[in-house]
Short mmCIF file of C-alpha atoms (C1' of nucleotides) in Angstrom, two decimals:
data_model
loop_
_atom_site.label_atom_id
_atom_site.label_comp_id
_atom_site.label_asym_id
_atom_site.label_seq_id
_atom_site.Cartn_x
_atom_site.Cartn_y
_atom_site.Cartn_z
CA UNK A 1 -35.72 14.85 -37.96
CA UNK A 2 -32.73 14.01 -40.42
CA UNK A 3 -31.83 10.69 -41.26
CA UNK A 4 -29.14 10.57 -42.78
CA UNK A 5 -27.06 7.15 -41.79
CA UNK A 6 -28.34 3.70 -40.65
CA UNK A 7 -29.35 1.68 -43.28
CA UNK A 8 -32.78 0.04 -42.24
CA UNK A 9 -34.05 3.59 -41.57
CA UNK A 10 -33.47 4.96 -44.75
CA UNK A 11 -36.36 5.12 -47.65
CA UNK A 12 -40.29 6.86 -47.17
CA UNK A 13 -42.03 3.68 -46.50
CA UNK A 14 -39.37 3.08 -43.57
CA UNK A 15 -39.89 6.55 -41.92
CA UNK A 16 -43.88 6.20 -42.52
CA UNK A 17 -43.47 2.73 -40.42
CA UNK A 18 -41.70 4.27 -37.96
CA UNK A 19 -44.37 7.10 -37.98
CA UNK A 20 -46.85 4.88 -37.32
CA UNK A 21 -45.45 3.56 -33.95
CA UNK A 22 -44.44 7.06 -32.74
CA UNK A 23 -47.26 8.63 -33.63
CA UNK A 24 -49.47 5.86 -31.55
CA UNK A 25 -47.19 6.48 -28.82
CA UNK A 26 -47.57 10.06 -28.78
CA UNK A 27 -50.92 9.79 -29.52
CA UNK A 28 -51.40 7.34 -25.89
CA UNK A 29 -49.10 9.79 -23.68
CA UNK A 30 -51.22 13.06 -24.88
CA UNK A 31 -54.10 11.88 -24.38
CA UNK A 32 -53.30 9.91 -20.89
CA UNK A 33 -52.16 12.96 -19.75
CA UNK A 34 -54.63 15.30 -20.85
CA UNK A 35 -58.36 13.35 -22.49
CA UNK A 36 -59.32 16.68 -24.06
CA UNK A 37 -55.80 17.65 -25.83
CA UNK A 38 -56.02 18.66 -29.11
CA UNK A 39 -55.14 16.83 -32.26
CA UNK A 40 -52.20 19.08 -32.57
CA UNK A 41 -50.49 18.68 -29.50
CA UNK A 42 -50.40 14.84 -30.28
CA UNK A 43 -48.19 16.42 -34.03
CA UNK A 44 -46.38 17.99 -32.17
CA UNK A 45 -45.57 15.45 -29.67
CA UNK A 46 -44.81 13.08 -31.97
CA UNK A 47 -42.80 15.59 -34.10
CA UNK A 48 -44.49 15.33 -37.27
CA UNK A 49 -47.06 17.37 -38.83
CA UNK A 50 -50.94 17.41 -38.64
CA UNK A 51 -51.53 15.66 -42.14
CA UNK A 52 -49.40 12.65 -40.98
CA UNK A 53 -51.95 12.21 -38.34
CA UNK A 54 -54.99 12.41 -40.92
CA UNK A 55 -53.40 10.04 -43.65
CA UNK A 56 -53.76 7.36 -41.36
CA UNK A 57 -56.93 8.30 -38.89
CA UNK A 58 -59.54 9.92 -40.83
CA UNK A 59 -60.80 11.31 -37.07
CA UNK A 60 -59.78 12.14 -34.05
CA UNK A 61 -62.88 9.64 -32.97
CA UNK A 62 -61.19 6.78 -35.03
CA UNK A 63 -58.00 7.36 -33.60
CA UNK A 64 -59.26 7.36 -29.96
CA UNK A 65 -60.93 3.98 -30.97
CA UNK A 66 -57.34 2.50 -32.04
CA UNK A 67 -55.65 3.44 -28.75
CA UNK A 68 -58.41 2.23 -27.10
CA UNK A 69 -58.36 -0.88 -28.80
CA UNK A 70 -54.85 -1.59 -28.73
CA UNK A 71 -55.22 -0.82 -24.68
CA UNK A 72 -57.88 -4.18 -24.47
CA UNK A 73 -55.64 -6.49 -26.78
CA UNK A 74 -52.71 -5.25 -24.31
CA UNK A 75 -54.65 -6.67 -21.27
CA UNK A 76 -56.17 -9.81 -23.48
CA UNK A 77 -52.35 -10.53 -23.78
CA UNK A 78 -51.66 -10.12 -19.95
CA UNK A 79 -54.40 -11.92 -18.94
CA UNK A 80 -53.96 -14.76 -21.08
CA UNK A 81 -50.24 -15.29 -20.11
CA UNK A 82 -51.71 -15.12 -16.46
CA UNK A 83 -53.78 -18.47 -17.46
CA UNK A 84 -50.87 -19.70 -19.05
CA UNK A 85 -48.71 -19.57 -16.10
CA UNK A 86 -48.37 -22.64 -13.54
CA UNK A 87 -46.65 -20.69 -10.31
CA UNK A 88 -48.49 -20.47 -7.09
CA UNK A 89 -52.08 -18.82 -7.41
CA UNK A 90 -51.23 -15.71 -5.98
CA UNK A 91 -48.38 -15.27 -7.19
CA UNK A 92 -49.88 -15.72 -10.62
CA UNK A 93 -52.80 -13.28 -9.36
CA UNK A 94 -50.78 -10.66 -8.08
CA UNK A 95 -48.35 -10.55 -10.76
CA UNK A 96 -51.49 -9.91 -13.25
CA UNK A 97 -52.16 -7.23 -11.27
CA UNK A 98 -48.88 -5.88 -11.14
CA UNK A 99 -48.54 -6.08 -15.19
CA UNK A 100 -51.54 -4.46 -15.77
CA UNK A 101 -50.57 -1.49 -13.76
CA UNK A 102 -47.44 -1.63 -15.78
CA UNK A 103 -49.23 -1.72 -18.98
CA UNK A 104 -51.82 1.41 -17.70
CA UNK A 105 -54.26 0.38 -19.75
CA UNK A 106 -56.26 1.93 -17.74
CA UNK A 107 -55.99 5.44 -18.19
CA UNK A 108 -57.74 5.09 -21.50
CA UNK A 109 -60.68 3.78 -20.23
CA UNK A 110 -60.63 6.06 -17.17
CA UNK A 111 -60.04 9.44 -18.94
CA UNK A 112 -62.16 8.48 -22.42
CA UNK A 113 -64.88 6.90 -21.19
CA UNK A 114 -68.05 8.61 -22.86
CA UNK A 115 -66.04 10.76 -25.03
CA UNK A 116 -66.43 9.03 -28.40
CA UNK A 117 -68.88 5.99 -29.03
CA UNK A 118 -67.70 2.63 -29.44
CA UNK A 119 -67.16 0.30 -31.89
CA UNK A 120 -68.56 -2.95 -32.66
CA UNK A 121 -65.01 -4.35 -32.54
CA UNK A 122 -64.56 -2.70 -29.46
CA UNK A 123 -67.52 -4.12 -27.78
CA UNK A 124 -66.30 -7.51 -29.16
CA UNK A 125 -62.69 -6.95 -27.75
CA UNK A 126 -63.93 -5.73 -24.09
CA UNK A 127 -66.29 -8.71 -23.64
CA UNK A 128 -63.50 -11.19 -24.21
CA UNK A 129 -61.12 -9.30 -22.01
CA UNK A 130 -64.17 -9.02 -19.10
CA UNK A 131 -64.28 -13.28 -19.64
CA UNK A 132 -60.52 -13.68 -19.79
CA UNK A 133 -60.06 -11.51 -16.52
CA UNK A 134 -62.82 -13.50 -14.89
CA UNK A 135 -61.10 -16.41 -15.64
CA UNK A 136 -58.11 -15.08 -13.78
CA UNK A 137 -59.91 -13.85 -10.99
CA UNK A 138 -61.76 -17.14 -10.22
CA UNK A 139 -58.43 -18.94 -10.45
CA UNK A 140 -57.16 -17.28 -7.55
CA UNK A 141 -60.51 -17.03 -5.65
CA UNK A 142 -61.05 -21.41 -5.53
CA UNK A 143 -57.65 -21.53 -4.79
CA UNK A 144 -58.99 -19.77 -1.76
CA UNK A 145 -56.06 -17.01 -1.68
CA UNK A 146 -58.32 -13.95 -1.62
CA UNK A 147 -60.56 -12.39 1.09
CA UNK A 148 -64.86 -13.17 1.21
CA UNK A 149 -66.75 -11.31 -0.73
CA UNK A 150 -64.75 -10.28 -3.63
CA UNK A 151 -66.00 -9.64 -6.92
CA UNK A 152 -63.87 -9.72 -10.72
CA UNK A 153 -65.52 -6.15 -11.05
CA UNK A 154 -63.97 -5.00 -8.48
CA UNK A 155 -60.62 -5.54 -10.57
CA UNK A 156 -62.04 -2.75 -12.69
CA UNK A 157 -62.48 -0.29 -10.19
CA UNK A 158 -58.95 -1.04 -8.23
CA UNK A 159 -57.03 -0.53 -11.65
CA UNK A 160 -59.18 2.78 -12.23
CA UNK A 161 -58.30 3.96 -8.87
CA UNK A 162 -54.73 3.03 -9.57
CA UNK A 163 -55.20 4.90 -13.09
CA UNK A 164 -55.59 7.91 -11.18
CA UNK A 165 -52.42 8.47 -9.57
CA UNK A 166 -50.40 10.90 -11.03
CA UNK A 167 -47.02 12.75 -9.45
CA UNK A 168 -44.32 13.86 -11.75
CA UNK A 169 -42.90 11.98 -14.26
CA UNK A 170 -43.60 8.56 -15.73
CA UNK A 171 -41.18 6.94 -13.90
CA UNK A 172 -42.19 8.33 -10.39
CA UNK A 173 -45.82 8.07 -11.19
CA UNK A 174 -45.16 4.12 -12.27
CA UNK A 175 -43.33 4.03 -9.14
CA UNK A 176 -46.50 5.32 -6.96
CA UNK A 177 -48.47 3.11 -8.44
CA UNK A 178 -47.22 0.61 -6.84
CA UNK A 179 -46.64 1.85 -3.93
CA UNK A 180 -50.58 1.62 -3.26
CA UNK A 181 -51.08 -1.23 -5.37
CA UNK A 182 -48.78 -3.55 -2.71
CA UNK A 183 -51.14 -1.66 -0.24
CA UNK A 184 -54.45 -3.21 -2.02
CA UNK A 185 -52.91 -6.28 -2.71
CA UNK A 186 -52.14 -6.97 0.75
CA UNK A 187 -55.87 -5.96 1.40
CA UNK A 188 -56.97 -8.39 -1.29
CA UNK A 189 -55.21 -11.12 0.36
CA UNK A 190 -56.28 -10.99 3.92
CA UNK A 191 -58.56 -14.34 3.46
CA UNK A 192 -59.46 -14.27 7.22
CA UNK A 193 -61.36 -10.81 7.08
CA UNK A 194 -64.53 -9.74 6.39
CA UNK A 195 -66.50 -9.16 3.16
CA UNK A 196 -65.84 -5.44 2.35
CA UNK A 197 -68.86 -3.51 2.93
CA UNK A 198 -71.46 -2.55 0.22
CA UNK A 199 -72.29 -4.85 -3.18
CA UNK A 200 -69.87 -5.14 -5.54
CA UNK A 201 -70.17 -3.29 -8.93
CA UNK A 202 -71.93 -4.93 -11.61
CA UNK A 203 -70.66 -5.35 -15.00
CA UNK A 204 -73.37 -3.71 -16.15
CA UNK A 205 -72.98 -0.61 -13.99
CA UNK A 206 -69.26 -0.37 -15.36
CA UNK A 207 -70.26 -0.88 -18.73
CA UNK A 208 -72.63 2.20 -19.09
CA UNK A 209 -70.17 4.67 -18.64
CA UNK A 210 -69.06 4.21 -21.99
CA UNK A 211 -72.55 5.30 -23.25
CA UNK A 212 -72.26 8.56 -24.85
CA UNK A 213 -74.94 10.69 -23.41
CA UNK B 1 -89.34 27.99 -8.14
CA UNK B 2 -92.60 29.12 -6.73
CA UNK B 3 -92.32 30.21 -2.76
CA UNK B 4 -95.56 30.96 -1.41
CA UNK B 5 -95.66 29.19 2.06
CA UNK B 6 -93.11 29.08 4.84
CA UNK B 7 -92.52 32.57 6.47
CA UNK B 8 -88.82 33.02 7.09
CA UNK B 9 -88.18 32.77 2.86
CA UNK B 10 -90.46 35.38 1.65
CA UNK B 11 -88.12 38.92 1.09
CA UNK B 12 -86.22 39.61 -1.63
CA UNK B 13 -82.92 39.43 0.71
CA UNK B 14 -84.07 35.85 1.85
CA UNK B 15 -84.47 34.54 -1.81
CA UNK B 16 -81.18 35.93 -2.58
CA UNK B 17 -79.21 34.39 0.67
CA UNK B 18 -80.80 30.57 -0.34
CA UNK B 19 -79.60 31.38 -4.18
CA UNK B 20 -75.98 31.72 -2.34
CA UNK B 21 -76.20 28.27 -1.40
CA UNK B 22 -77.60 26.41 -3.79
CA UNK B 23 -75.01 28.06 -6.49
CA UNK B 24 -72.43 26.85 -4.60
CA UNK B 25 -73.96 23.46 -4.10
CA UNK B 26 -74.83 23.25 -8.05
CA UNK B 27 -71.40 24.79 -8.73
CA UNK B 28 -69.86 21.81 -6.53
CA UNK B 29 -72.03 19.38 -8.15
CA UNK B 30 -70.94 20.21 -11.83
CA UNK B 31 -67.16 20.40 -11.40
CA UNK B 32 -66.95 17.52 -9.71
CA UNK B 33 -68.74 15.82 -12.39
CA UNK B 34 -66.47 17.81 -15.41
CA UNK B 35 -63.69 20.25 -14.59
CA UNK B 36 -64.05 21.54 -17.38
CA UNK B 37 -67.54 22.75 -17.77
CA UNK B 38 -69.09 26.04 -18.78
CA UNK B 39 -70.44 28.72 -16.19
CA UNK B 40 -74.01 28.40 -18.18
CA UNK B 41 -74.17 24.63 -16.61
CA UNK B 42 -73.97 25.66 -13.12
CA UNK B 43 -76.86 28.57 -14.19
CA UNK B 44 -78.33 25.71 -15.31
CA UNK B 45 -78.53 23.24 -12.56
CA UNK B 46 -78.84 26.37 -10.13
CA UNK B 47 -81.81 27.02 -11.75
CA UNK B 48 -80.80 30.31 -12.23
CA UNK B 49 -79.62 32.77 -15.06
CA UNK B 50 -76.24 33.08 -15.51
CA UNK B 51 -76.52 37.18 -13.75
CA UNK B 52 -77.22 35.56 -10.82
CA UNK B 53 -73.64 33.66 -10.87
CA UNK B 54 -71.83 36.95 -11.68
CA UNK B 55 -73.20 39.02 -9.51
CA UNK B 56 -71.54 36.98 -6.71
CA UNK B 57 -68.49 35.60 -8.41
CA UNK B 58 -66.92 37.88 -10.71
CA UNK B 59 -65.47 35.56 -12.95
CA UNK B 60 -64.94 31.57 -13.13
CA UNK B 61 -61.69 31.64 -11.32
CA UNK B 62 -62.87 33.33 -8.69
CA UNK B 63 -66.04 31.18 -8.63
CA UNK B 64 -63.18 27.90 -8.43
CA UNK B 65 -61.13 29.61 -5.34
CA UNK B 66 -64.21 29.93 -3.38
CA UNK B 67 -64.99 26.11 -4.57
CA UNK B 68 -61.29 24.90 -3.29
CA UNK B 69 -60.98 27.17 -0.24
CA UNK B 70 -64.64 25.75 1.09
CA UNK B 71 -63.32 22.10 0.80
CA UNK B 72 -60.26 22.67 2.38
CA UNK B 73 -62.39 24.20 5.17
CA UNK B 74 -64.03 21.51 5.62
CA UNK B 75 -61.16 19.47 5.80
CA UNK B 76 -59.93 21.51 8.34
CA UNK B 77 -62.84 21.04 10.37
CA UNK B 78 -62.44 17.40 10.25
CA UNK B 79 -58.82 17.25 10.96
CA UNK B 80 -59.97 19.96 14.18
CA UNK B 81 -62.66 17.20 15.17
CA UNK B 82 -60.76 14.24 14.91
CA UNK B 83 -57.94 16.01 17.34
CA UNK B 84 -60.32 16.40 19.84
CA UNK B 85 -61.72 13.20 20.09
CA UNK B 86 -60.90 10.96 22.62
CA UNK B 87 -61.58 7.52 21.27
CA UNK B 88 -58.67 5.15 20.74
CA UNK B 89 -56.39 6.46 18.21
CA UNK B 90 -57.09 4.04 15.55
CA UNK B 91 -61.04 4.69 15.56
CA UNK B 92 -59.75 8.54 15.51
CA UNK B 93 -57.44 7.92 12.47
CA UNK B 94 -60.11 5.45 10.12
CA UNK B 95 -63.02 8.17 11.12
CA UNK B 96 -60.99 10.71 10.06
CA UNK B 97 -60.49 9.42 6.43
CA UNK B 98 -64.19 8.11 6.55
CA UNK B 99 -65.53 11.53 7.05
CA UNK B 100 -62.59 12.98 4.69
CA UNK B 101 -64.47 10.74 1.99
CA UNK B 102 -67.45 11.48 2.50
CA UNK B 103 -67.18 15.41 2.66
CA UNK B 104 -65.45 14.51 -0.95
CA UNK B 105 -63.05 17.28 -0.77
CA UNK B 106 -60.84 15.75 -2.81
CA UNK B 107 -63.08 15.64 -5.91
CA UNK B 108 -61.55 19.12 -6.48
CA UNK B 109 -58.35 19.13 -5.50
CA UNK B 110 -58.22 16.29 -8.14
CA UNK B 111 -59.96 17.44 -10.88
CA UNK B 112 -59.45 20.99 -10.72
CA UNK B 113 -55.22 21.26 -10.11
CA UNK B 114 -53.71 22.93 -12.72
CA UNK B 115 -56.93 24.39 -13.67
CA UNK B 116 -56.72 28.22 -12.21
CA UNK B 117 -54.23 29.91 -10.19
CA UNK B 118 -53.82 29.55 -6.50
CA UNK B 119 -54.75 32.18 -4.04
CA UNK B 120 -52.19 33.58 -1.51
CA UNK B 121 -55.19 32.85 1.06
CA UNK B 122 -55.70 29.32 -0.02
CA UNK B 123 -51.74 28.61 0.47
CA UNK B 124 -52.50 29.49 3.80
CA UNK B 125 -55.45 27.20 4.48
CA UNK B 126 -53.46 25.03 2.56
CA UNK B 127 -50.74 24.98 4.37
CA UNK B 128 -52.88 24.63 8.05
CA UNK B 129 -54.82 21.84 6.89
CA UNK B 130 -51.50 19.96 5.70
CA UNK B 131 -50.24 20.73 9.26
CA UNK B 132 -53.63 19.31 11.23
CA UNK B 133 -53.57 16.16 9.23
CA UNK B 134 -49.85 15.83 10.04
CA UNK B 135 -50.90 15.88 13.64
CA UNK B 136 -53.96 13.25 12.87
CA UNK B 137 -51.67 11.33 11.28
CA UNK B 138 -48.83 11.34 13.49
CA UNK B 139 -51.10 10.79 16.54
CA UNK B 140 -52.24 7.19 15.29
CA UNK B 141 -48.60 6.44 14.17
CA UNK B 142 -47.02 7.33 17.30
CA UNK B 143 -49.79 5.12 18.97
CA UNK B 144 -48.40 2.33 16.83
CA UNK B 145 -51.60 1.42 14.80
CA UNK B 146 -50.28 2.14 11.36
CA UNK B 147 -48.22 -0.10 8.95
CA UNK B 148 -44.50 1.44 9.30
CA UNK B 149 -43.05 3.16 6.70
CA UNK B 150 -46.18 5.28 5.96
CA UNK B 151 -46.18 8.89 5.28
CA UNK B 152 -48.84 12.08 5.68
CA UNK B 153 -48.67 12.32 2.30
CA UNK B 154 -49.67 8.93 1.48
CA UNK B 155 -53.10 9.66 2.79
CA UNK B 156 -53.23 13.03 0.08
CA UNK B 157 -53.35 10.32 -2.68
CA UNK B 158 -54.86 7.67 -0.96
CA UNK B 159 -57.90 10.39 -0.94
CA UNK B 160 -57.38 11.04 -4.42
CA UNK B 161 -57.38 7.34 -5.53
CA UNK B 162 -60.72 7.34 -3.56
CA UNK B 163 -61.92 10.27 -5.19
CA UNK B 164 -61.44 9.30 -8.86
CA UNK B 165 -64.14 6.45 -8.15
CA UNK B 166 -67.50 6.84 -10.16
CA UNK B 167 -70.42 4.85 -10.79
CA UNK B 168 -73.67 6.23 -11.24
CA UNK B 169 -75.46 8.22 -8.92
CA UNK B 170 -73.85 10.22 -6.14
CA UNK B 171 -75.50 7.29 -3.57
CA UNK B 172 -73.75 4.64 -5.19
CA UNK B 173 -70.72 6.20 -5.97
CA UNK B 174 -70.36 7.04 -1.95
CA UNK B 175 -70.77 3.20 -1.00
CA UNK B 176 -68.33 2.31 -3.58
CA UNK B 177 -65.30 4.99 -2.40
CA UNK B 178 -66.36 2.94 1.28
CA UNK B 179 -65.94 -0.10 0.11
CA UNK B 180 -62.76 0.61 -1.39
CA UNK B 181 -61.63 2.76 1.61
CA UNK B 182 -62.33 -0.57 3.58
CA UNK B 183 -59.67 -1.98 1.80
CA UNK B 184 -56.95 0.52 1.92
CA UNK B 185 -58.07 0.77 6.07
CA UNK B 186 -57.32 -3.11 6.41
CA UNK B 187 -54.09 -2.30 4.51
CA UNK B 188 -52.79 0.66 6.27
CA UNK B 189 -53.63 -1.14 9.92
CA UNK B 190 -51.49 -4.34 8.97
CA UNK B 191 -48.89 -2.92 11.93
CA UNK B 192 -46.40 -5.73 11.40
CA UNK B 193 -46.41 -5.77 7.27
CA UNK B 194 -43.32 -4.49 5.49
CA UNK B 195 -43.40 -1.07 4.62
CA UNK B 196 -44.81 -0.24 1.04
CA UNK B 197 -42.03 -0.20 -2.05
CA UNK B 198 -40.70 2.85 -2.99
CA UNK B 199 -40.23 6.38 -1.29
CA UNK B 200 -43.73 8.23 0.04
CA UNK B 201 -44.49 11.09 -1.86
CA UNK B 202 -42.93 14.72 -0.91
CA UNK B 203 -45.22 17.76 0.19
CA UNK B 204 -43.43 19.46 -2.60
CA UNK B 205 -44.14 16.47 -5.15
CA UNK B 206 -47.76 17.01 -4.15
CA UNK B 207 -47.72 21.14 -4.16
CA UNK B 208 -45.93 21.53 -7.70
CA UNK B 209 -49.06 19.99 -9.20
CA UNK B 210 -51.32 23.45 -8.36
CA UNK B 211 -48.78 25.30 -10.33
CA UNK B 212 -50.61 26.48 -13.57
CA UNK B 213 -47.97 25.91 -16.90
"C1'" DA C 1 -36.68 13.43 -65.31
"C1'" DT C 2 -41.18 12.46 -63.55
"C1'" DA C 3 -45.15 10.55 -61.08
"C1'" DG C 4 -46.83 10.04 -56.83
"C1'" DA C 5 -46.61 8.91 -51.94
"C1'" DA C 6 -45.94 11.26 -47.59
"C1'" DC C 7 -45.66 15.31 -45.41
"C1'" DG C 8 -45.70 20.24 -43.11
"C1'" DG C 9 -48.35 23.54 -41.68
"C1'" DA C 10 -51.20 27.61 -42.89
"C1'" DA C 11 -56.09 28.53 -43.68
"C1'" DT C 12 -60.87 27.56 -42.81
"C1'" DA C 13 -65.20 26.64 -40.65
"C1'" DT C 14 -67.33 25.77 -36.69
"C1'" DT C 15 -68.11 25.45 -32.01
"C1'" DA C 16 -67.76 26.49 -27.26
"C1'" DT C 17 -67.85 29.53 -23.75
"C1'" DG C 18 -66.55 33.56 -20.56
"C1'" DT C 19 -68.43 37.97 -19.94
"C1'" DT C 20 -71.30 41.99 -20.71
"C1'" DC C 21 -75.61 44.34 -21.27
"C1'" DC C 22 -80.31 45.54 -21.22
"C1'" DG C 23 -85.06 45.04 -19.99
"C1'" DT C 24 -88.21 43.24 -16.24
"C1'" DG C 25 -90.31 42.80 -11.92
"C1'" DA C 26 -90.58 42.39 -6.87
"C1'" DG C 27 -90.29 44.57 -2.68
"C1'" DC C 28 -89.40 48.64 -0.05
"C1'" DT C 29 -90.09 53.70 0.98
"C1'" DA C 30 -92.14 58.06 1.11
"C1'" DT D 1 -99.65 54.77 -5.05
"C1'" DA D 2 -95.33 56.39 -7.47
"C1'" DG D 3 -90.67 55.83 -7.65
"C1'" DC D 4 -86.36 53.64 -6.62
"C1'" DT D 5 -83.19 49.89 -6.23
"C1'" DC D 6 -81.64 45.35 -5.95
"C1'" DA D 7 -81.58 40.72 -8.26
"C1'" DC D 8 -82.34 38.52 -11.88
"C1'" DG D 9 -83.08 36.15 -16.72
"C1'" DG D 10 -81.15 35.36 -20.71
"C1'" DA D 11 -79.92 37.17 -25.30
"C1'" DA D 12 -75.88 39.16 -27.52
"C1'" DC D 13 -71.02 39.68 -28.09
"C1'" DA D 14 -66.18 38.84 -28.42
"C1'" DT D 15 -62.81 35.39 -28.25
"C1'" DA D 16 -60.44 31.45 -28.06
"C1'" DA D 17 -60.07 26.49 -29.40
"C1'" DT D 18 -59.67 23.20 -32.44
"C1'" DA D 19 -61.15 19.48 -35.92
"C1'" DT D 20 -60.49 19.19 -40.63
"C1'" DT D 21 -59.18 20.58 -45.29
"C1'" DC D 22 -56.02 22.12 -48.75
"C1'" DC D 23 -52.03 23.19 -51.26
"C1'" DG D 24 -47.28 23.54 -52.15
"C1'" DT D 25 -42.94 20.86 -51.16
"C1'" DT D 26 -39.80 17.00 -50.62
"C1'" DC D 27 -38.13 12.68 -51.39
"C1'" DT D 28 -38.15 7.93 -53.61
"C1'" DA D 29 -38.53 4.76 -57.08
"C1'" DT D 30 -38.61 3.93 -61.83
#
DNA sequence: ATAGAACGGAATATTATGTTCCGTGAGCTA
DNA sequence: TAGCTCACGGAACATAATATTCCGTTCTAT
């Protein structure tokens, strides 16, 4: 951990910025890989020592909040630029998709679900994200590029499924992702088939299993 | 817990033989909901004391084995049926992974890798279940009905994907991993599609991940 | 040189949980 | 009926985890 040459990195307040970042990003790959880790796995990780976790999150609680948090604005951003962009429909549908699997913002919200209780903000955040996505998914559904029947929830589910892939590293688990997400996508296209069987999910359904019981 | 009627489950011996199952099925029930939860919950939703776990399973892990080696018997026993039937090969192949799905035998093999050590018996079960869905699999290929480019081992994490879906009760969650399965059906029987991006995962790939670090 | 921010990491308090142990009671046997 | 044994319930125990606190140290800015 010595620092000894570049200029920009020199001085405390410069290391504690960096510390902020690389704790967060420990902080995300700890926890995506195992929800129940142990505040001191994500020091270690992130090479630094306990007490530079609690000088900025008072709680383990408040810091699962923050990546949680950070994981909606991530998919607010996405899903804007997908209303923002003038390509083809599906193109601009499908490419959502594919950035979202990218970003894995997912895995938070598989993996923590129930395990702290959210936060007013948080509420606040996910509600805009649920309208944003819908806006996004409606798009592409007048446009009349996606099969009968299908419903924004089902977004949630497909990039919870996706969530759940794991094999190896980062790279080759990125990697499988997509593998099966071209397989879904191609399902999600077929506009000639039939409705997939059962209801869809309801947002309320999908919402509850962030009540801590 | 009362038993005063029916003939055949008076006896001591006959009490005992019915607690067999339902352990088993409360054991099931609770891991698949959280890996990680304590023996006492199983007591629990047994409806038994926690004696009446050890005296058949001497300890967790052992408890776990007998958990993963009855799924993958069951997954034999699918892979054995679907072999035998006669149908046309692509009824064969999507009733295979229907009944795969809804014997949920993945729930474990998901939730618990990593989690205790592997028997030498369940490498072998293991191992003939890998080799009977290689045959399923390779029956409906050969018969041209599957997208090309796919793999055996695709279907090991397709069934994962399908197994990391929740949502509410066990009824629900069920017609959700079929509507979803729908899907990935419709996907994997597009027979003149491009084959999926990037490489199909290795048996080895998928094996490393029961090695306990 | 000195105050104080930022930190490392041992120490603490608490909880969770796997396993053992002991007393009880039902059925079977003589 | 008396005694024996198998199952069992569940409290008690021993341990392992781990969230959080605390204190001494280091480095920077003044």
């Amino acid at each position: 951990m010595e620092t000894t040459n570049a200029a920009p990195m020199s001085g405390r307040k410069a290391q504690a910025a960096r510390n902020d970042q690389t704790i967060l990003q420990a902080a995300r790959a700890v926890f995506v890989a195992d929800p129940g880790a142990p505040i001191s796995a994500v020091a270690e990780r992130a090479g630094v020592g306990i007490s530079a976790l609690y000088r900025r999150y008072a709680s383990k609680e408040i810091l699962l909040r923050k990546l949680c948090s950070d994981g909606l604005k991530l998919y607010i951003a996405e899903a804007e630029a997908a209303l923002a962009d003038e390509r083809d429909p599906w193109t601009v549908f499908a490419d959502f998709m594919r950035r979202i699997v990218d970003a894995d913002t997912h895995s938070l919200t598989l993996s923590l679900a129930g395990t702290f209780t959210p936060d007013e903000d948080l509420f606040r955040e996910s509600a805009y994200a649920e309208e944003l996505a819908t806006r996004v998914f409606e798009r592409a559904r007048d446009a009349g590029v996606l099969r009968p029947g299908l419903d924004v929830a089902d977004l949630s589910m497909l990039f919870e499924q996706i969530a759940a892939i794991h094999l190896g590293d980062e790279e080759r688990t990125a990697q499988m992702r997509h593998r099966y997400l071209a397989l879904i996508l191609d399902g999600l296209r077929l506009t000639s088939a039939e409705a997939l069987p059962g209801p869809p999910p309801t947002a309320e359904e999908i919402g509850r299993r962030w009540i801590v019981t």
